[in-house]
PDB file of C-alpha atoms in Angstrom:
ATOM      1  CA  GLY T   1     -12.114  38.270  -6.025  1.00  0.00           C
ATOM      2  CA  THR T   2     -11.404  40.704  -8.395  1.00  0.00           C
ATOM      3  CA  ALA T   3      -8.634  43.513  -7.776  1.00  0.00           C
ATOM      4  CA  GLN T   4      -7.985  47.367  -9.542  1.00  0.00           C
ATOM      5  CA  VAL T   5      -4.462  48.128 -10.550  1.00  0.00           C
ATOM      6  CA  THR T   6      -3.144  51.870 -11.934  1.00  0.00           C
ATOM      7  CA  VAL T   7      -0.392  53.358 -12.695  1.00  0.00           C
ATOM      8  CA  VAL T   8       1.415  56.287 -11.577  1.00  0.00           C
ATOM      9  CA  ASN T   9       3.687  58.755 -13.189  1.00  0.00           C
ATOM     10  CA  LEU T  10       5.858  60.601 -10.829  1.00  0.00           C
ATOM     11  CA  ALA T  11       7.627  64.237 -11.164  1.00  0.00           C
ATOM     12  CA  PRO T  12       8.841  65.620 -13.373  1.00  0.00           C
ATOM     13  CA  GLY T  13       6.962  63.960 -16.447  1.00  0.00           C
ATOM     14  CA  GLY T  14       3.828  64.961 -13.972  1.00  0.00           C
ATOM     15  CA  ASP T  15       2.026  63.768 -11.381  1.00  0.00           C
ATOM     16  CA  SER T  16      -0.664  61.395 -13.602  1.00  0.00           C
ATOM     17  CA  THR T  17      -2.517  58.372 -12.709  1.00  0.00           C
ATOM     18  CA  SER T  18      -4.160  56.053 -15.297  1.00  0.00           C
ATOM     19  CA  ASN T  19      -7.077  54.928 -15.611  1.00  0.00           C
ATOM     20  CA  ALA T  20      -7.519  51.833 -13.432  1.00  0.00           C
ATOM     21  CA  VAL T  21      -7.614  48.141 -14.817  1.00  0.00           C
ATOM     22  CA  THR T  22      -9.578  45.579 -13.428  1.00  0.00           C
ATOM     23  CA  PHE T  23      -8.326  41.284 -13.182  1.00  0.00           C
ATOM     24  CA  THR T  24      -9.468  38.967 -11.785  1.00  0.00           C
ATOM     25  CA  VAL T  25      -7.791  36.290  -8.654  1.00  0.00           C
ATOM     26  CA  VAL T  26      -8.706  32.665  -9.199  1.00  0.00           C
ATOM     27  CA  PRO T  27      -6.678  29.951  -7.129  1.00  0.00           C
ATOM     28  CA  VAL T  28      -4.468  27.748  -8.571  1.00  0.00           C
ATOM     29  CA  PRO T  29      -6.017  24.340  -9.067  1.00  0.00           C
ATOM     30  CA  PRO T  30      -4.278  21.892  -6.625  1.00  0.00           C
ATOM     31  CA  PRO T  31      -1.763  19.402  -8.905  1.00  0.00           C
ATOM     32  CA  THR T  32      -3.426  16.351 -10.315  1.00  0.00           C
ATOM     33  CA  PRO T  33      -1.503  13.510  -8.468  1.00  0.00           C
ATOM     34  CA  THR T  34       0.987  11.450 -10.016  1.00  0.00           C
ATOM     35  CA  PRO T  35      -0.559   7.394 -10.044  1.00  0.00           C
ATOM     36  CA  LEU T  36       0.747   6.009  -7.374  1.00  0.00           C
ATOM     37  CA  VAL T  37       0.040   2.407  -6.665  1.00  0.00           C
ATOM     38  CA  ALA T  38       0.752  -0.248  -3.645  1.00  0.00           C
ATOM     39  CA  THR T  39       0.390  -3.699  -4.462  1.00  0.00           C
ATOM     40  CA  ASN T  40      -0.322  -6.182  -1.805  1.00  0.00           C
ATOM     41  CA  ASP T  41       2.272  -8.693  -1.135  1.00  0.00           C
ATOM     42  CA  GLN T  42       2.709 -12.361  -0.091  1.00  0.00           C
ATOM     43  CA  ALA T  43       5.111 -14.868   0.774  1.00  0.00           C
ATOM     44  CA  SER T  44       5.746 -18.378   2.174  1.00  0.00           C
ATOM     45  CA  VAL T  45       7.604 -18.039   5.366  1.00  0.00           C
ATOM     46  CA  SER T  46       9.810 -20.957   7.145  1.00  0.00           C
ATOM     47  CA  PHE T  47       9.503 -19.602  11.464  1.00  0.00           C
ATOM     48  CA  GLY T  48      11.648 -20.416  13.806  1.00  0.00           C
ATOM     49  CA  THR T  49      14.616 -18.671  12.222  1.00  0.00           C
ATOM     50  CA  GLY T  50      14.167 -15.601  11.442  1.00  0.00           C
ATOM     51  CA  GLY T  51      15.311 -13.933   8.246  1.00  0.00           C
ATOM     52  CA  ILE T  52      13.938 -12.001   5.316  1.00  0.00           C
ATOM     53  CA  ALA T  53      10.619 -12.700   3.669  1.00  0.00           C
ATOM     54  CA  ILE T  54      10.500 -10.402   1.230  1.00  0.00           C
ATOM     55  CA  ALA T  55      13.569  -8.392  -0.230  1.00  0.00           C
ATOM     56  CA  ASN T  56      11.617  -4.928  -1.045  1.00  0.00           C
ATOM     57  CA  VAL T  57       7.435  -4.660  -0.923  1.00  0.00           C
ATOM     58  CA  LEU T  58       8.774  -1.898  -3.480  1.00  0.00           C
ATOM     59  CA  ALA T  59       9.343  -3.880  -5.793  1.00  0.00           C
ATOM     60  CA  ASN T  60       5.664  -4.331  -7.336  1.00  0.00           C
ATOM     61  CA  ASP T  61       4.652  -0.773  -6.618  1.00  0.00           C
ATOM     62  CA  THR T  62       4.624   1.864  -9.005  1.00  0.00           C
ATOM     63  CA  LEU T  63       4.870   5.623  -9.313  1.00  0.00           C
ATOM     64  CA  ALA T  64       3.711   7.048 -12.805  1.00  0.00           C
ATOM     65  CA  SER T  65       3.677   3.087 -13.902  1.00  0.00           C
ATOM     66  CA  ALA T  66       7.846   2.863 -13.199  1.00  0.00           C
ATOM     67  CA  THR T  67       8.656   1.049  -9.994  1.00  0.00           C
ATOM     68  CA  ALA T  68       8.190   3.017  -7.234  1.00  0.00           C
ATOM     69  CA  THR T  69      11.854   3.876  -4.933  1.00  0.00           C
ATOM     70  CA  THR T  70      12.862   5.238  -2.051  1.00  0.00           C
ATOM     71  CA  SER T  71      14.150   7.892  -4.234  1.00  0.00           C
ATOM     72  CA  VAL T  72      10.255   8.492  -4.962  1.00  0.00           C
ATOM     73  CA  VAL T  73       8.705   7.974  -2.104  1.00  0.00           C
ATOM     74  CA  SER T  74       8.670   7.534   1.555  1.00  0.00           C
ATOM     75  CA  LEU T  75       7.692   4.060   3.014  1.00  0.00           C
ATOM     76  CA  ARG T  76       6.827   3.799   6.276  1.00  0.00           C
ATOM     77  CA  GLU T  77       5.387   0.637   8.454  1.00  0.00           C
ATOM     78  CA  VAL T  78       1.737   1.129   9.720  1.00  0.00           C
ATOM     79  CA  SER T  79       0.827  -1.611  11.436  1.00  0.00           C
ATOM     80  CA  SER T  80       2.159  -5.575  12.109  1.00  0.00           C
ATOM     81  CA  SER T  81       0.188  -8.454  13.864  1.00  0.00           C
ATOM     82  CA  ASN T  82       3.198  -9.314  15.201  1.00  0.00           C
ATOM     83  CA  PRO T  83       6.328  -7.818  16.894  1.00  0.00           C
ATOM     84  CA  GLY T  84       8.376 -10.494  15.023  1.00  0.00           C
ATOM     85  CA  ILE T  85       7.549  -9.058  11.780  1.00  0.00           C
ATOM     86  CA  SER T  86       9.130  -5.398  10.780  1.00  0.00           C
ATOM     87  CA  LEU T  87       9.559  -3.306   7.535  1.00  0.00           C
ATOM     88  CA  ASN T  88      13.261  -1.722   6.826  1.00  0.00           C
ATOM     89  CA  THR T  89      11.706   1.362   5.802  1.00  0.00           C
ATOM     90  CA  SER T  90      15.031   1.848   4.016  1.00  0.00           C
ATOM     91  CA  THR T  91      15.971  -1.226   1.964  1.00  0.00           C
ATOM     92  CA  GLY T  92      11.517  -2.229   1.747  1.00  0.00           C
ATOM     93  CA  ALA T  93      12.385  -5.894   3.447  1.00  0.00           C
ATOM     94  CA  VAL T  94      10.239  -7.630   5.834  1.00  0.00           C
ATOM     95  CA  ASN T  95      12.525  -9.416   8.458  1.00  0.00           C
ATOM     96  CA  VAL T  96      10.921 -12.671  10.454  1.00  0.00           C
ATOM     97  CA  ALA T  97      12.418 -12.374  14.107  1.00  0.00           C
ATOM     98  CA  ALA T  98      13.678 -16.014  15.154  1.00  0.00           C
ATOM     99  CA  GLY T  99      11.147 -17.682  16.921  1.00  0.00           C
ATOM    100  CA  THR T 100       8.022 -15.779  15.424  1.00  0.00           C
ATOM    101  CA  PRO T 101       5.124 -17.812  16.098  1.00  0.00           C
ATOM    102  CA  SER T 102       4.335 -20.234  12.627  1.00  0.00           C
ATOM    103  CA  ALA T 103       1.288 -18.437  11.910  1.00  0.00           C
ATOM    104  CA  THR T 104      -0.290 -16.094   9.086  1.00  0.00           C
ATOM    105  CA  HIS T 105       1.117 -13.184   9.767  1.00  0.00           C
ATOM    106  CA  THR T 106       0.072  -9.193   8.239  1.00  0.00           C
ATOM    107  CA  LEU T 107       2.088  -6.271   8.052  1.00  0.00           C
ATOM    108  CA  VAL T 108       0.278  -2.918   6.415  1.00  0.00           C
ATOM    109  CA  TYR T 109       2.733   0.587   5.265  1.00  0.00           C
ATOM    110  CA  GLU T 110       2.011   3.318   3.093  1.00  0.00           C
ATOM    111  CA  ILE T 111       4.192   4.266   0.341  1.00  0.00           C
ATOM    112  CA  CYS T 112       3.510   8.451   0.014  1.00  0.00           C
ATOM    113  CA  GLN T 113       5.130  10.404  -3.490  1.00  0.00           C
ATOM    114  CA  LEU T 114       8.423  12.446  -1.890  1.00  0.00           C
ATOM    115  CA  ALA T 115       6.743  15.464  -4.284  1.00  0.00           C
ATOM    116  CA  ASN T 116       3.462  15.409  -3.443  1.00  0.00           C
ATOM    117  CA  LEU T 117       3.438  14.003   0.369  1.00  0.00           C
ATOM    118  CA  ALA T 118      -0.622  13.987   0.211  1.00  0.00           C
ATOM    119  CA  ASN T 119      -0.876  11.154  -2.397  1.00  0.00           C
ATOM    120  CA  CYS T 120      -0.189   8.035  -0.586  1.00  0.00           C
ATOM    121  CA  ARG T 121      -1.499   4.577  -0.594  1.00  0.00           C
ATOM    122  CA  SER T 122      -0.761   1.329   1.723  1.00  0.00           C
ATOM    123  CA  ALA T 123      -0.566  -2.594   0.670  1.00  0.00           C
ATOM    124  CA  THR T 124      -0.469  -5.784   3.196  1.00  0.00           C
ATOM    125  CA  VAL T 125       2.114  -8.049   3.481  1.00  0.00           C
ATOM    126  CA  THR T 126       0.781 -11.825   4.235  1.00  0.00           C
ATOM    127  CA  LEU T 127       2.456 -13.989   5.573  1.00  0.00           C
ATOM    128  CA  THR T 128       2.054 -17.710   5.782  1.00  0.00           C
ATOM    129  CA  PRO T 129       3.949 -20.648   6.804  1.00  0.00           C
ATOM    130  CA  ARG T 130       5.620 -22.815   4.118  1.00  0.00           C
ATOM    131  CA  THR T 131       3.760 -26.398   3.634  1.00  0.00           C
ATOM    132  CA  ILE T 132       5.513 -29.623   4.336  1.00  0.00           C
ATOM    133  CA  ASP T 133       3.309 -32.911   2.768  1.00  0.00           C
ATOM    134  CA  ALA T 134       5.004 -35.780   4.314  1.00  0.00           C
ATOM    135  CA  VAL T 135       3.401 -39.049   3.121  1.00  0.00           C
ATOM    136  CA  ASN T 136       3.892 -42.729   4.356  1.00  0.00           C
ATOM    137  CA  ASP T 137       6.278 -44.938   2.536  1.00  0.00           C
ATOM    138  CA  VAL T 138       6.273 -48.449   2.167  1.00  0.00           C
ATOM    139  CA  PHE T 139       9.198 -50.327   1.518  1.00  0.00           C
ATOM    140  CA  PRO T 140      10.151 -54.206   0.677  1.00  0.00           C
ATOM    141  CA  LYS T 141      11.577 -56.250   3.263  1.00  0.00           C
ATOM    142  CA  ILE T 142      15.284 -56.018   3.988  1.00  0.00           C
ATOM    143  CA  PHE T 143      16.300 -58.962   5.586  1.00  0.00           C
ATOM    144  CA  SER T 144      19.153 -58.669   8.450  1.00  0.00           C
ATOM    145  CA  ASN T 145      21.586 -61.410   6.968  1.00  0.00           C
ATOM    146  CA  VAL T 146      21.047 -60.170   3.298  1.00  0.00           C
ATOM    147  CA  GLY T 147      20.883 -56.748   4.381  1.00  0.00           C
ATOM    148  CA  GLY T 148      20.510 -53.568   1.929  1.00  0.00           C
ATOM    149  CA  SER T 149      18.940 -49.751   1.712  1.00  0.00           C
ATOM    150  CA  THR T 150      15.394 -48.179   0.913  1.00  0.00           C
ATOM    151  CA  PRO T 151      15.141 -45.080  -1.584  1.00  0.00           C
ATOM    152  CA  SER T 152      14.559 -41.690  -0.027  1.00  0.00           C
ATOM    153  CA  VAL T 153      12.151 -40.907   2.544  1.00  0.00           C
ATOM    154  CA  LEU T 154      11.495 -37.530   0.186  1.00  0.00           C
ATOM    155  CA  THR T 155      10.904 -38.766  -2.902  1.00  0.00           C
ATOM    156  CA  ASN T 156       6.671 -38.587  -2.688  1.00  0.00           C
ATOM    157  CA  ASP T 157       6.946 -35.394  -0.303  1.00  0.00           C
ATOM    158  CA  ARG T 158       6.196 -32.242  -0.825  1.00  0.00           C
ATOM    159  CA  PHE T 159       7.792 -28.906   0.513  1.00  0.00           C
ATOM    160  CA  ASN T 160       5.600 -25.738  -0.749  1.00  0.00           C
ATOM    161  CA  ASN T 161       3.900 -27.781  -3.827  1.00  0.00           C
ATOM    162  CA  ALA T 162       7.440 -28.842  -5.130  1.00  0.00           C
ATOM    163  CA  PRO T 163       9.747 -31.717  -4.228  1.00  0.00           C
ATOM    164  CA  ALA T 164      10.747 -32.350  -0.923  1.00  0.00           C
ATOM    165  CA  THR T 165      14.996 -32.218  -1.165  1.00  0.00           C
ATOM    166  CA  THR T 166      17.333 -32.430   1.299  1.00  0.00           C
ATOM    167  CA  ALA T 167      18.110 -28.717  -0.288  1.00  0.00           C
ATOM    168  CA  ASN T 168      14.995 -27.548   1.637  1.00  0.00           C
ATOM    169  CA  VAL T 169      13.981 -30.043   4.225  1.00  0.00           C
ATOM    170  CA  ILE T 170      15.923 -31.819   6.847  1.00  0.00           C
ATOM    171  CA  GLU T 171      14.359 -35.547   8.029  1.00  0.00           C
ATOM    172  CA  LEU T 172      14.021 -34.980  11.863  1.00  0.00           C
ATOM    173  CA  ALA T 173      13.553 -38.665  12.892  1.00  0.00           C
ATOM    174  CA  PHE T 174      13.366 -42.176  10.512  1.00  0.00           C
ATOM    175  CA  CYS T 175      11.188 -45.075  12.400  1.00  0.00           C
ATOM    176  CA  VAL T 176      11.839 -48.518  11.521  1.00  0.00           C
ATOM    177  CA  ALA T 177       9.272 -50.969  12.211  1.00  0.00           C
ATOM    178  CA  ILE T 178      11.407 -55.005  12.831  1.00  0.00           C
ATOM    179  CA  VAL T 179       8.559 -57.497  11.733  1.00  0.00           C
TER     180      VAL T 179
END
C-alpha cells in the first residue's frame, strides 16, 4: 500500500507542518533458498548380528554445494520399514538391531537448513542383505593310507562380489563323502 509522512516543527520555532510526502510499502520477497540436496543411500548388510550399516547419511548430502553437517542442517527420521532399522539424528548413523530379519529394508530421513527451516529435502536409505555365492567343490581323491589335504573350500566362492575369505565369512559346515 501507500502511506504519507509529514514533519511538524514545534515551538519555539513555530507550529508548522511540512507538506505530505507519499511513499509505497512493498512486502519483502522471501529469501531464495540455498541449494539443499539429500541423496539416497544404499548398503549391503549382514543381518543378524546388528551394527552400523551407514556411518553418516549426510556424507553425500549438500548445502550450497558443501557437505551437509548437523551444524547447518537438522536431521530427522521420517519412517522405517522395520523397527530394527533406525537413524541416530546426532551422528547420521543408520543402525541395524541384532536379530533384524534378513531382507531389503528402507529408512526415509529428512534434512532441513537450520537458517531456513522451510528449506527441506528427504532421501531414502536402502539396506539389502549381503550375498554369498558358495560354489560346489570337487577335489582329487585322498586315500586313507596316504593322507593329504585339499585346497581351501573358499577358493571359488564370492562374498558381495569379492573373494570369500576367512576374514569375511565363516565356514559353518563341511561334508566329506567317503567312497
